[in-house]
């Protein structure tokens, strides 16, 4: 290689190096700007919400034969999109498995995670998540074949129990069995479908998950009625939507969209009668619907954001009935997911 | 040779060093950018980089534990269990793959029409379908289709086979282990068969003829004359297949076998330590791969032609 070719070979390297430096400084700048700019603004300028869901769980998030997403978790995404864009369909759904979900939030691949995710201390404090209010109170259950005759956890001694990796279920099962001194064989799968298929094939004597998921998955097993969910409660599993930590503006939006759903039911406002409430004299209702005051403005939304939500998606009760209630295949009793005024756990702080 | 009167920038050796330095600088620069970027992003999320979490209690159970383990042990203990499980399946896989591959490879060149064609069909099917599909096939269609444990099949009152695995008098192996082992063995075996066939065909015809003219029987021709020569061609690509098998064992997660990748991803999921867990996984597979390469290179030196 002579000198000229050498210089020719090195020149691009040096050029790219010098060109690199200001570029890097630039990205540093925008990075710093992004840190102060809320994701709310990014979403607004994008015109679409990116929502992480499971997509595998009827009643919570499931793709129907018409290719449309439906379920409680999906309705949360639709409610947020309604508040932001007055359009419940301005949502792009991303199916995430239990293992992928937190990384997807951390890396901002999704704006919000609405995916039957249990609100836990470590997820809130060290996984880089910020949780919105609890949208569904669940508990972990265990499903067995009726023919097995198992009635309690103790009957599952030395039995194989299927579950999904990366879930609180996996840990709760280990905790409970350790506490009660019952040896067992965990069979853990990454894919929820494989876990239930393995159970259906008879390799596992039991399968454990949140009760809502068991009921939901039982409905799509080959012979649903041959399976029974035990009376055992392994844990409490409160589900909540989550966003990335460190952006309280965006977290607030998601938080108050969830509260709007609860508050609307408490105030008796639903998708059918919301228009009639526009002339209400009740100051609480007027503030809630944005006809008085400017509560929306404070969070960077129009004052009538709650009207938009209720108009398009309905209140919490409507969402529940549509996806999990008595008229659905799942027929999940509302129980603790009832308003506090009716003896349940759902409560919204005041809209003022 | 060196002319001190010529300026430094005309000296070739000077430029060689400069180019090396620039390359090293560029690599360091890219690594630094990635590192700063990672730290900034983690900081924004309020996460601190570090491996302290390995000392925390794992609190999940593992179905196959060749060393003692229970959920109150640490994450690092759980990862050891996973690593040993990976090694178990990789070592068994490499042994069986070699047997299957050599047998199928030689069979493809057999004079026996049936044997030759069976080997051909085997190679084409297993080489041309995805491994994940094959794993699920072995798991669901083969092992989970066996009778339930209550109705297990007993062979000579020694070995009993059921859906949950194979029970030998002194130990048992699970269906998950077998599904993974079979999947890896037959998938990689098909590639090894092709390598063996190619290796044998690379030996000049004259060697066959010469061996036969000495009066050697066909089996001996293969064993004493052809195969040792073919090994020189076979061993280097065979090393790649062993590496592939070891890395592919991470698909264990699909059939519920708790290998190191499986345990590491559970760990990452519970602790949120994606970067640290990925680094550990990379380091593990890198070490395994380099060890295999080293061993195979040593073996390769043994079979190469020795000039005397």
XYZ file of C-alpha atoms in Angstrom:
660
model
C 0.000 0.000 0.000
C 1.526 3.319 -0.937
C 1.094 6.531 0.949
C -1.721 7.885 -1.236
C -3.937 4.853 -0.856
C -3.217 4.888 2.827
C -4.383 8.452 3.148
C -7.419 7.648 1.021
C -8.209 4.755 3.301
C -7.856 6.754 6.477
C -9.562 9.929 5.307
C -13.106 8.578 5.608
C -12.296 7.255 9.051
C -11.063 10.627 10.232
C -13.975 12.372 8.548
C -16.503 10.120 10.164
C -14.786 10.623 13.482
C -14.915 14.396 13.317
C -18.429 14.276 11.944
C -19.388 12.073 14.836
C -18.477 14.465 17.574
C -20.989 17.267 16.911
C -23.638 14.673 16.143
C -23.180 13.052 19.511
C -23.323 16.415 21.211
C -26.586 16.977 19.394
C -28.211 13.768 20.519
C -27.088 14.659 23.992
C -28.968 17.923 23.684
C -32.196 16.416 22.432
C -31.848 13.754 25.093
C -31.760 16.420 27.739
C -34.714 18.168 26.140
C -36.680 14.955 26.039
C -36.036 14.513 29.713
C -37.913 17.706 30.428
C -40.514 17.231 27.700
C -43.352 14.967 28.703
C -44.353 11.888 26.777
C -47.817 13.413 26.748
C -46.600 15.997 24.234
C -44.885 13.330 22.139
C -48.094 11.319 21.975
C -50.159 14.381 21.128
C -47.882 15.340 18.256
C -47.832 11.738 17.055
C -51.633 11.677 17.068
C -51.772 8.117 18.301
C -51.341 6.234 21.548
C -49.118 3.146 21.639
C -50.580 0.730 24.130
C -48.912 -2.476 25.336
C -51.428 -5.275 25.895
C -51.402 -9.047 26.228
C -53.660 -9.804 23.285
C -54.017 -13.381 24.527
C -56.566 -13.012 27.272
C -60.292 -12.879 26.521
C -62.034 -10.289 28.702
C -58.846 -8.260 29.188
C -57.264 -7.992 25.784
C -58.021 -10.270 22.909
C -58.099 -10.021 19.153
C -61.499 -11.086 17.893
C -62.294 -12.830 14.621
C -62.926 -9.387 13.146
C -59.322 -8.437 13.924
C -60.374 -5.909 16.553
C -59.019 -5.725 20.068
C -61.448 -5.852 22.965
C -61.391 -6.273 26.738
C -61.016 -4.343 29.968
C -57.333 -3.539 29.378
C -58.065 -2.498 25.813
C -60.852 -0.193 27.004
C -58.334 1.596 29.223
C -56.232 2.286 26.105
C -59.361 3.451 24.295
C -60.294 5.706 27.202
C -56.871 7.382 27.160
C -57.065 7.851 23.391
C -60.552 9.324 23.782
C -59.320 11.820 26.366
C -56.394 12.846 24.155
C -57.859 12.751 20.667
C -61.632 12.390 21.096
C -61.130 9.173 19.149
C -61.054 5.771 20.883
C -59.487 4.169 17.814
C -56.349 6.326 17.807
C -54.462 3.458 19.430
C -51.741 1.209 18.146
C -51.687 -2.043 20.106
C -48.523 -3.991 20.823
C -48.822 -7.551 22.051
C -46.324 -8.133 24.837
C -45.661 -11.306 26.754
C -45.069 -11.317 30.487
C -41.317 -11.188 29.994
C -41.213 -8.381 27.453
C -43.644 -5.992 29.049
C -41.436 -4.019 31.458
C -38.590 -3.570 29.006
C -41.119 -2.247 26.495
C -42.125 0.471 28.988
C -38.552 1.239 30.073
C -37.380 1.665 26.500
C -40.456 3.730 25.593
C -41.554 1.235 22.982
C -45.040 1.629 24.414
C -46.553 4.743 26.003
C -48.583 2.812 28.506
C -48.787 -0.802 29.604
C -52.353 -1.959 30.052
C -51.867 -5.647 30.455
C -53.301 -7.414 33.536
C -50.103 -6.481 35.363
C -49.877 -6.830 39.125
C -48.909 -3.684 40.988
C -45.981 -4.624 43.272
C -43.503 -2.715 45.371
C -40.397 -3.769 43.468
C -41.958 -3.065 40.097
C -42.912 0.393 41.339
C -39.561 1.196 42.909
C -36.772 -0.662 41.148
C -38.062 -1.761 37.744
C -38.529 1.823 36.554
C -42.313 1.828 36.406
C -44.974 4.203 37.676
C -48.386 2.672 38.286
C -51.767 4.228 37.626
C -54.687 3.367 39.952
C -55.792 -0.235 40.272
C -58.246 -1.144 37.535
C -59.006 -4.694 38.625
C -58.634 -6.544 41.925
C -57.778 -10.160 41.381
C -56.350 -13.064 43.334
C -54.221 -15.975 42.270
C -56.038 -19.263 41.897
C -55.270 -22.765 40.820
C -57.108 -24.886 38.276
C -57.187 -28.678 38.218
C -58.999 -31.371 36.287
C -62.233 -32.392 38.016
C -61.227 -36.040 37.583
C -58.115 -35.518 39.732
C -60.234 -35.061 42.841
C -57.854 -32.397 44.169
C -59.534 -29.951 46.521
C -56.712 -28.078 48.235
C -53.100 -27.153 47.629
C -52.036 -30.042 49.865
C -53.560 -32.455 47.336
C -50.987 -31.214 44.830
C -48.035 -32.689 46.711
C -45.340 -33.825 44.242
C -47.612 -32.883 41.354
C -46.558 -30.881 38.305
C -47.978 -27.357 38.234
C -47.848 -25.244 35.074
C -47.337 -21.504 35.117
C -45.889 -18.684 33.070
C -42.417 -17.275 33.425
C -41.890 -13.730 34.619
C -45.171 -13.508 36.508
C -45.888 -12.862 40.166
C -47.806 -16.149 39.998
C -44.592 -18.100 39.685
C -43.216 -16.518 42.860
C -46.471 -16.685 44.850
C -46.769 -20.380 44.141
C -43.210 -20.930 45.361
C -43.961 -18.831 48.466
C -47.179 -20.658 49.344
C -45.769 -24.125 48.797
C -42.688 -23.250 50.825
C -44.827 -21.853 53.630
C -46.971 -24.972 53.744
C -44.066 -27.354 53.165
C -45.581 -28.959 50.075
C -43.046 -30.193 47.507
C -44.144 -29.803 43.886
C -42.772 -29.642 40.319
C -43.084 -26.266 38.669
C -43.288 -26.351 34.887
C -42.744 -22.885 33.623
C -43.306 -21.688 30.063
C -42.576 -18.435 28.371
C -45.617 -18.624 26.147
C -48.983 -18.580 27.855
C -50.489 -20.737 25.099
C -47.845 -23.427 25.590
C -48.489 -23.403 29.338
C -52.201 -24.101 28.884
C -51.589 -26.579 26.044
C -49.253 -28.535 28.325
C -51.947 -28.549 31.003
C -54.561 -29.606 28.465
C -52.332 -32.504 27.354
C -52.235 -33.727 30.935
C -48.530 -33.176 31.604
C -49.428 -30.758 34.390
C -51.833 -31.727 37.131
C -52.679 -28.099 37.770
C -52.167 -24.670 36.321
C -51.881 -21.516 38.381
C -52.564 -17.930 37.456
C -54.786 -15.008 38.371
C -58.360 -16.196 38.796
C -59.578 -13.939 36.029
C -57.031 -15.459 33.665
C -57.955 -18.996 34.689
C -61.616 -18.288 34.017
C -60.725 -16.616 30.753
C -58.426 -19.417 29.597
C -60.777 -22.141 30.800
C -63.345 -20.808 28.355
C -61.029 -21.677 25.467
C -59.846 -25.096 26.729
C -61.033 -28.195 24.819
C -63.518 -29.243 27.548
C -64.028 -26.235 29.826
C -66.458 -27.987 32.182
C -63.920 -30.727 32.999
C -61.772 -28.185 34.834
C -62.382 -26.627 38.193
C -60.807 -23.667 39.954
C -60.017 -24.451 43.588
C -61.235 -22.261 46.438
C -57.620 -21.500 47.374
C -56.436 -17.924 47.179
C -52.672 -17.792 46.765
C -52.312 -14.034 46.796
C -53.939 -10.726 46.056
C -53.249 -9.481 42.557
C -54.205 -5.879 41.948
C -53.892 -5.009 38.252
C -52.945 -1.499 37.233
C -51.801 0.237 34.063
C -48.195 1.391 34.162
C -46.026 4.026 32.514
C -42.303 4.745 32.639
C -41.019 6.283 35.867
C -39.941 9.901 36.003
C -42.652 11.560 33.889
C -45.319 12.609 36.329
C -47.204 14.671 33.768
C -47.936 11.670 31.593
C -48.485 9.444 34.639
C -51.079 11.924 35.880
C -53.007 11.748 32.621
C -53.241 7.961 32.756
C -54.061 8.095 36.462
C -56.984 10.477 36.051
C -58.359 8.728 33.006
C -58.709 5.608 35.167
C -60.292 7.642 37.964
C -62.703 9.208 35.437
C -64.091 5.765 34.643
C -64.725 5.050 38.331
C -66.042 8.528 39.094
C -68.467 8.425 36.166
C -70.074 5.256 37.483
C -70.246 6.722 40.967
C -71.993 9.808 39.588
C -74.355 7.646 37.531
C -73.065 9.002 34.240
C -72.826 6.530 31.368
C -72.363 6.588 27.609
C -76.136 6.820 27.058
C -76.959 9.687 29.400
C -73.762 11.748 29.378
C -75.239 14.378 27.043
C -78.142 15.000 29.422
C -75.759 15.764 32.265
C -74.349 18.743 30.381
C -77.037 20.951 31.982
C -76.670 19.500 35.467
C -76.712 21.945 38.377
C -74.601 19.705 40.576
C -71.226 21.494 40.932
C -69.380 18.199 41.323
C -70.798 16.902 38.044
C -70.161 20.257 36.334
C -66.510 20.182 37.394
C -66.199 16.547 36.334
C -67.651 17.165 32.897
C -65.675 20.362 32.423
C -68.674 22.654 32.119
C -67.316 24.495 35.141
C -63.705 25.189 36.111
C -60.681 24.026 34.151
C -59.488 20.760 35.654
C -58.432 19.375 32.273
C -56.177 22.301 31.459
C -53.999 21.600 34.465
C -53.038 18.264 32.987
C -52.697 19.442 29.399
C -56.060 18.080 28.266
C -59.290 19.780 27.188
C -61.668 20.423 30.086
C -64.242 18.014 28.722
C -61.863 15.059 28.654
C -64.170 13.020 30.899
C -67.094 13.594 28.513
C -64.970 12.278 25.650
C -64.067 9.169 27.637
C -67.594 8.363 28.741
C -69.092 9.120 25.337
C -66.767 6.684 23.562
C -65.956 4.030 26.133
C -68.529 4.343 28.919
C -68.023 4.240 32.684
C -66.290 1.483 34.660
C -69.502 -0.485 35.154
C -70.275 -0.483 31.448
C -66.744 -1.602 30.646
C -66.949 -4.378 33.226
C -70.327 -5.630 32.025
C -69.208 -5.569 28.403
C -66.008 -7.556 28.968
C -66.347 -9.661 32.109
C -69.904 -9.386 33.384
C -72.820 -11.794 33.576
C -73.724 -11.357 29.899
C -70.301 -12.493 28.779
C -68.969 -16.015 28.479
C -66.632 -15.348 31.387
C -69.374 -14.323 33.814
C -66.904 -13.044 36.379
C -68.710 -11.896 39.549
C -67.993 -8.252 40.209
C -67.229 -8.831 43.883
C -64.480 -6.554 45.131
C -64.403 -4.758 41.776
C -67.568 -2.949 42.808
C -67.731 0.744 43.747
C -66.900 1.570 47.347
C -70.447 2.865 47.715
C -71.643 -0.658 46.999
C -69.206 -2.450 49.249
C -66.396 -2.866 46.751
C -62.888 -1.463 46.596
C -63.197 1.012 43.711
C -62.729 4.563 44.819
C -61.842 7.775 43.053
C -60.382 10.820 44.805
C -62.408 13.999 44.310
C -62.353 15.792 40.981
C -61.598 19.245 42.244
C 16.578 -0.443 5.054
C 15.183 2.413 7.021
C 16.051 5.777 5.599
C 16.220 8.371 8.393
C 16.193 11.189 5.884
C 12.700 10.406 4.639
C 9.974 12.219 6.633
C 7.899 10.283 9.133
C 4.665 10.477 7.117
C 6.367 8.646 4.254
C 7.182 5.701 6.469
C 4.854 2.754 6.004
C 5.386 1.379 9.501
C 4.440 4.730 10.988
C 1.110 4.633 9.170
C 0.444 1.062 10.166
C 0.691 2.054 13.808
C -1.450 5.144 13.296
C -4.215 3.138 11.623
C -4.213 0.690 14.514
C -4.411 3.508 16.997
C -7.300 5.141 15.168
C -9.160 1.842 15.030
C -8.627 1.263 18.741
C -9.722 4.800 19.477
C -12.887 4.384 17.407
C -13.820 1.180 19.206
C -13.252 2.794 22.589
C -15.246 5.808 21.450
C -18.263 3.716 20.396
C -18.149 1.699 23.622
C -17.976 4.928 25.635
C -20.985 6.386 23.822
C -22.979 3.232 24.458
C -21.950 3.190 28.105
C -22.797 6.871 28.685
C -26.076 6.456 26.860
C -26.981 3.393 28.908
C -26.148 5.099 32.170
C -28.126 8.195 31.270
C -31.162 6.157 30.299
C -30.980 4.033 33.426
C -30.572 7.149 35.524
C -33.702 8.643 33.972
C -35.578 5.540 35.042
C -34.013 5.661 38.482
C -32.136 2.365 38.063
C -28.533 1.842 39.093
C -26.298 -0.519 37.150
C -24.812 -3.316 39.243
C -24.787 -6.997 40.070
C -25.814 -6.799 43.733
C -29.181 -8.311 42.879
C -27.461 -11.681 42.406
C -27.225 -11.990 46.175
C -30.955 -11.497 46.642
C -33.343 -14.339 47.284
C -34.621 -15.795 44.016
C -38.036 -16.863 45.383
C -38.963 -18.959 42.373
C -38.741 -22.709 42.095
C -36.981 -24.729 39.402
C -38.301 -28.087 38.264
C -34.956 -29.748 37.556
C -32.201 -29.190 40.061
C -29.072 -31.302 39.609
C -27.593 -29.480 42.607
C -29.622 -28.701 45.695
C -31.723 -25.600 45.292
C -34.806 -24.109 46.837
C -36.599 -20.798 46.368
C -34.908 -19.224 49.382
C -31.519 -19.512 47.646
C -29.967 -16.601 45.788
C -30.300 -15.653 42.147
C -26.698 -16.668 41.573
C -27.449 -20.161 42.890
C -30.454 -20.339 40.566
C -28.229 -19.325 37.666
C -25.780 -22.110 38.552
C -28.629 -24.599 38.420
C -29.540 -23.234 35.010
C -25.968 -23.443 33.793
C -25.628 -27.069 34.865
C -28.919 -27.876 33.141
C -27.594 -26.224 29.977
C -24.387 -28.220 30.180
C -26.284 -31.470 30.714
C -28.317 -31.042 27.571
C -25.437 -29.607 25.514
C -22.991 -32.406 26.360
C -25.565 -35.156 25.812
C -26.633 -33.365 22.631
C -23.103 -33.193 21.247
C -22.523 -36.910 21.897
C -25.793 -38.050 20.322
C -25.542 -35.610 17.436
C -22.138 -37.011 16.557
C -23.477 -40.557 16.534
C -26.600 -39.686 14.533
C -24.656 -37.446 12.150
C -21.901 -39.950 11.375
C -24.387 -42.787 10.952
C -26.704 -40.775 8.684
C -23.792 -39.267 6.758
C -22.258 -42.644 5.958
C -25.705 -44.090 5.229
C -26.255 -41.469 2.556
C -23.367 -42.993 0.622
C -24.424 -46.567 1.283
C -24.980 -49.097 -1.522
C -28.185 -50.103 0.247
C -31.027 -48.272 -1.548
C -33.372 -48.198 1.442
C -30.774 -47.019 3.947
C -29.482 -44.371 1.553
C -32.936 -42.955 0.918
C -34.085 -43.036 4.508
C -30.978 -41.069 5.443
C -31.671 -38.656 2.568
C -35.266 -38.035 3.659
C -34.151 -37.580 7.276
C -31.524 -34.995 6.363
C -33.812 -33.013 4.083
C -36.715 -32.896 6.529
C -34.747 -32.005 9.635
C -32.418 -29.589 7.922
C -35.201 -27.644 6.262
C -37.672 -27.057 9.078
C -37.209 -24.612 11.963
C -35.795 -25.996 15.193
C -38.471 -24.346 17.328
C -41.137 -26.210 15.371
C -39.262 -29.466 15.850
C -38.939 -28.872 19.599
C -42.666 -28.305 19.943
C -43.250 -31.387 17.805
C -41.090 -33.575 20.044
C -42.670 -32.132 23.140
C -46.337 -32.163 22.245
C -46.619 -34.870 19.585
C -44.098 -37.323 21.011
C -43.489 -36.990 24.739
C -46.786 -35.528 25.906
C -48.610 -38.145 23.845
C -47.126 -40.868 26.034
C -49.442 -42.409 28.652
C -50.054 -40.518 31.884
C -47.865 -41.344 34.865
C -50.581 -43.575 36.360
C -50.441 -45.849 33.294
C -46.724 -45.681 32.672
C -45.078 -48.254 30.454
C -42.534 -50.400 32.220
C -39.649 -51.948 30.317
C -38.164 -55.034 32.018
C -39.241 -53.549 35.351
C -36.227 -51.287 35.092
C -37.174 -48.286 33.042
C -40.640 -46.777 33.132
C -41.789 -44.320 30.528
C -44.632 -41.849 30.879
C -45.707 -38.377 29.902
C -43.613 -36.921 32.683
C -40.391 -38.539 31.502
C -38.268 -41.608 31.841
C -37.625 -43.153 35.245
C -34.405 -45.127 35.511
C -33.687 -47.132 38.680
C -31.422 -44.440 40.073
C -32.555 -41.261 38.394
C -35.192 -39.803 36.156
C -35.127 -37.511 33.136
C -38.055 -35.281 32.307
C -40.024 -35.019 29.089
C -38.845 -31.438 28.787
C -35.228 -32.589 28.850
C -35.901 -35.307 26.289
C -37.878 -33.046 23.988
C -35.006 -30.570 23.954
C -32.358 -33.271 23.591
C -34.162 -35.018 20.738
C -34.873 -31.736 18.993
C -31.250 -30.589 19.197
C -29.834 -34.016 18.323
C -31.867 -34.673 15.215
C -31.774 -31.100 13.968
C -28.020 -30.698 14.346
C -27.484 -34.339 13.346
C -28.891 -33.587 9.888
C -26.281 -30.870 9.366
C -23.521 -33.090 10.709
C -24.645 -35.845 8.302
C -24.074 -33.477 5.379
C -20.667 -32.508 6.715
C -19.701 -36.155 7.111
C -20.945 -36.992 3.623
C -19.003 -34.075 2.155
C -15.907 -35.085 4.093
C -16.019 -38.654 2.865
C -16.623 -37.582 -0.714
C -13.620 -35.283 -0.533
C -11.304 -38.268 -0.127
C -9.918 -39.124 -3.584
C -11.379 -42.193 -5.253
C -7.893 -43.622 -5.591
C -7.773 -44.120 -1.833
C -10.847 -46.418 -1.993
C -9.391 -48.344 -4.870
C -5.990 -48.662 -3.244
C -7.493 -49.828 0.051
C -9.690 -52.383 -1.684
C -6.824 -53.687 -3.771
C -5.077 -54.478 -0.507
C -7.953 -56.811 0.204
C -9.588 -54.770 2.991
C -13.302 -55.325 3.627
C -15.598 -52.284 3.008
C -16.043 -51.657 6.765
C -12.328 -51.593 7.314
C -11.748 -49.412 4.261
C -14.012 -46.829 5.822
C -12.585 -47.123 9.307
C -8.895 -47.308 8.564
C -8.409 -45.418 5.325
C -11.261 -43.127 4.349
C -12.661 -41.800 7.602
C -9.361 -40.671 9.134
C -8.653 -38.688 5.996
C -12.190 -37.301 5.875
C -11.851 -36.049 9.455
C -9.530 -33.281 8.266
C -12.395 -31.849 6.243
C -15.085 -32.737 8.775
C -13.719 -31.340 12.020
C -13.714 -27.573 11.362
C -17.379 -27.337 10.224
C -18.308 -29.868 12.905
C -17.045 -27.395 15.494
C -19.545 -24.842 14.171
C -22.335 -27.362 14.548
C -21.379 -28.073 18.161
C -21.448 -24.343 18.808
C -24.839 -24.067 17.129
C -26.197 -26.888 19.228
C -24.996 -25.285 22.442
C -26.430 -21.897 21.553
C -29.680 -23.396 20.269
C -30.177 -25.102 23.623
C -31.425 -21.694 24.781
C -34.678 -22.524 22.972
C -35.331 -24.696 26.033
C -37.613 -21.937 27.226
C -40.186 -22.997 24.619
C -40.617 -26.446 26.138
C -40.231 -25.493 29.797
C -36.746 -26.881 30.392
C -34.948 -24.664 32.944
C -31.622 -23.940 31.233
C -29.411 -20.949 31.985
C -31.173 -18.666 29.517
C -34.499 -19.549 31.089
C -33.320 -18.857 34.633
C -31.561 -15.662 33.583
C -34.669 -14.333 31.889
C -36.790 -15.087 34.943
C -34.185 -13.269 37.005
C -34.203 -10.284 34.678
C -37.965 -10.231 34.713
C -38.257 -10.229 38.472
C -35.501 -7.720 39.091
C -35.866 -5.578 35.982
C -32.102 -5.959 35.435
C -32.263 -6.414 31.667
C -28.777 -5.156 30.851
C -27.022 -7.079 33.607
C -28.894 -10.299 32.846
C -28.149 -9.994 29.131
C -24.467 -9.427 29.897
C -24.435 -12.557 32.028
C -26.130 -14.586 29.312
C -23.691 -13.314 26.697
C -20.734 -14.059 28.910
C -21.998 -17.568 29.618
C -22.542 -18.528 25.995
C -19.291 -16.877 24.976
C -17.409 -18.960 27.546
C -19.158 -22.155 26.470
C -18.490 -21.449 22.795
C -14.847 -20.599 23.324
C -14.333 -23.745 25.402
C -15.811 -25.923 22.671
C -13.736 -24.152 20.017
C -10.595 -24.664 22.046
C -11.276 -28.366 22.517
C -12.140 -28.888 18.873
C -9.079 -26.964 17.685
C -6.958 -29.249 19.805
C -8.681 -32.268 18.280
C -8.263 -30.765 14.823
C -4.505 -30.490 15.321
C -4.464 -34.181 16.159
C -6.146 -35.232 12.926
C -4.362 -32.906 10.511
C -1.615 -34.325 8.339
C 1.605 -34.482 10.273
C 4.592 -33.751 8.124
C 7.372 -35.987 9.128
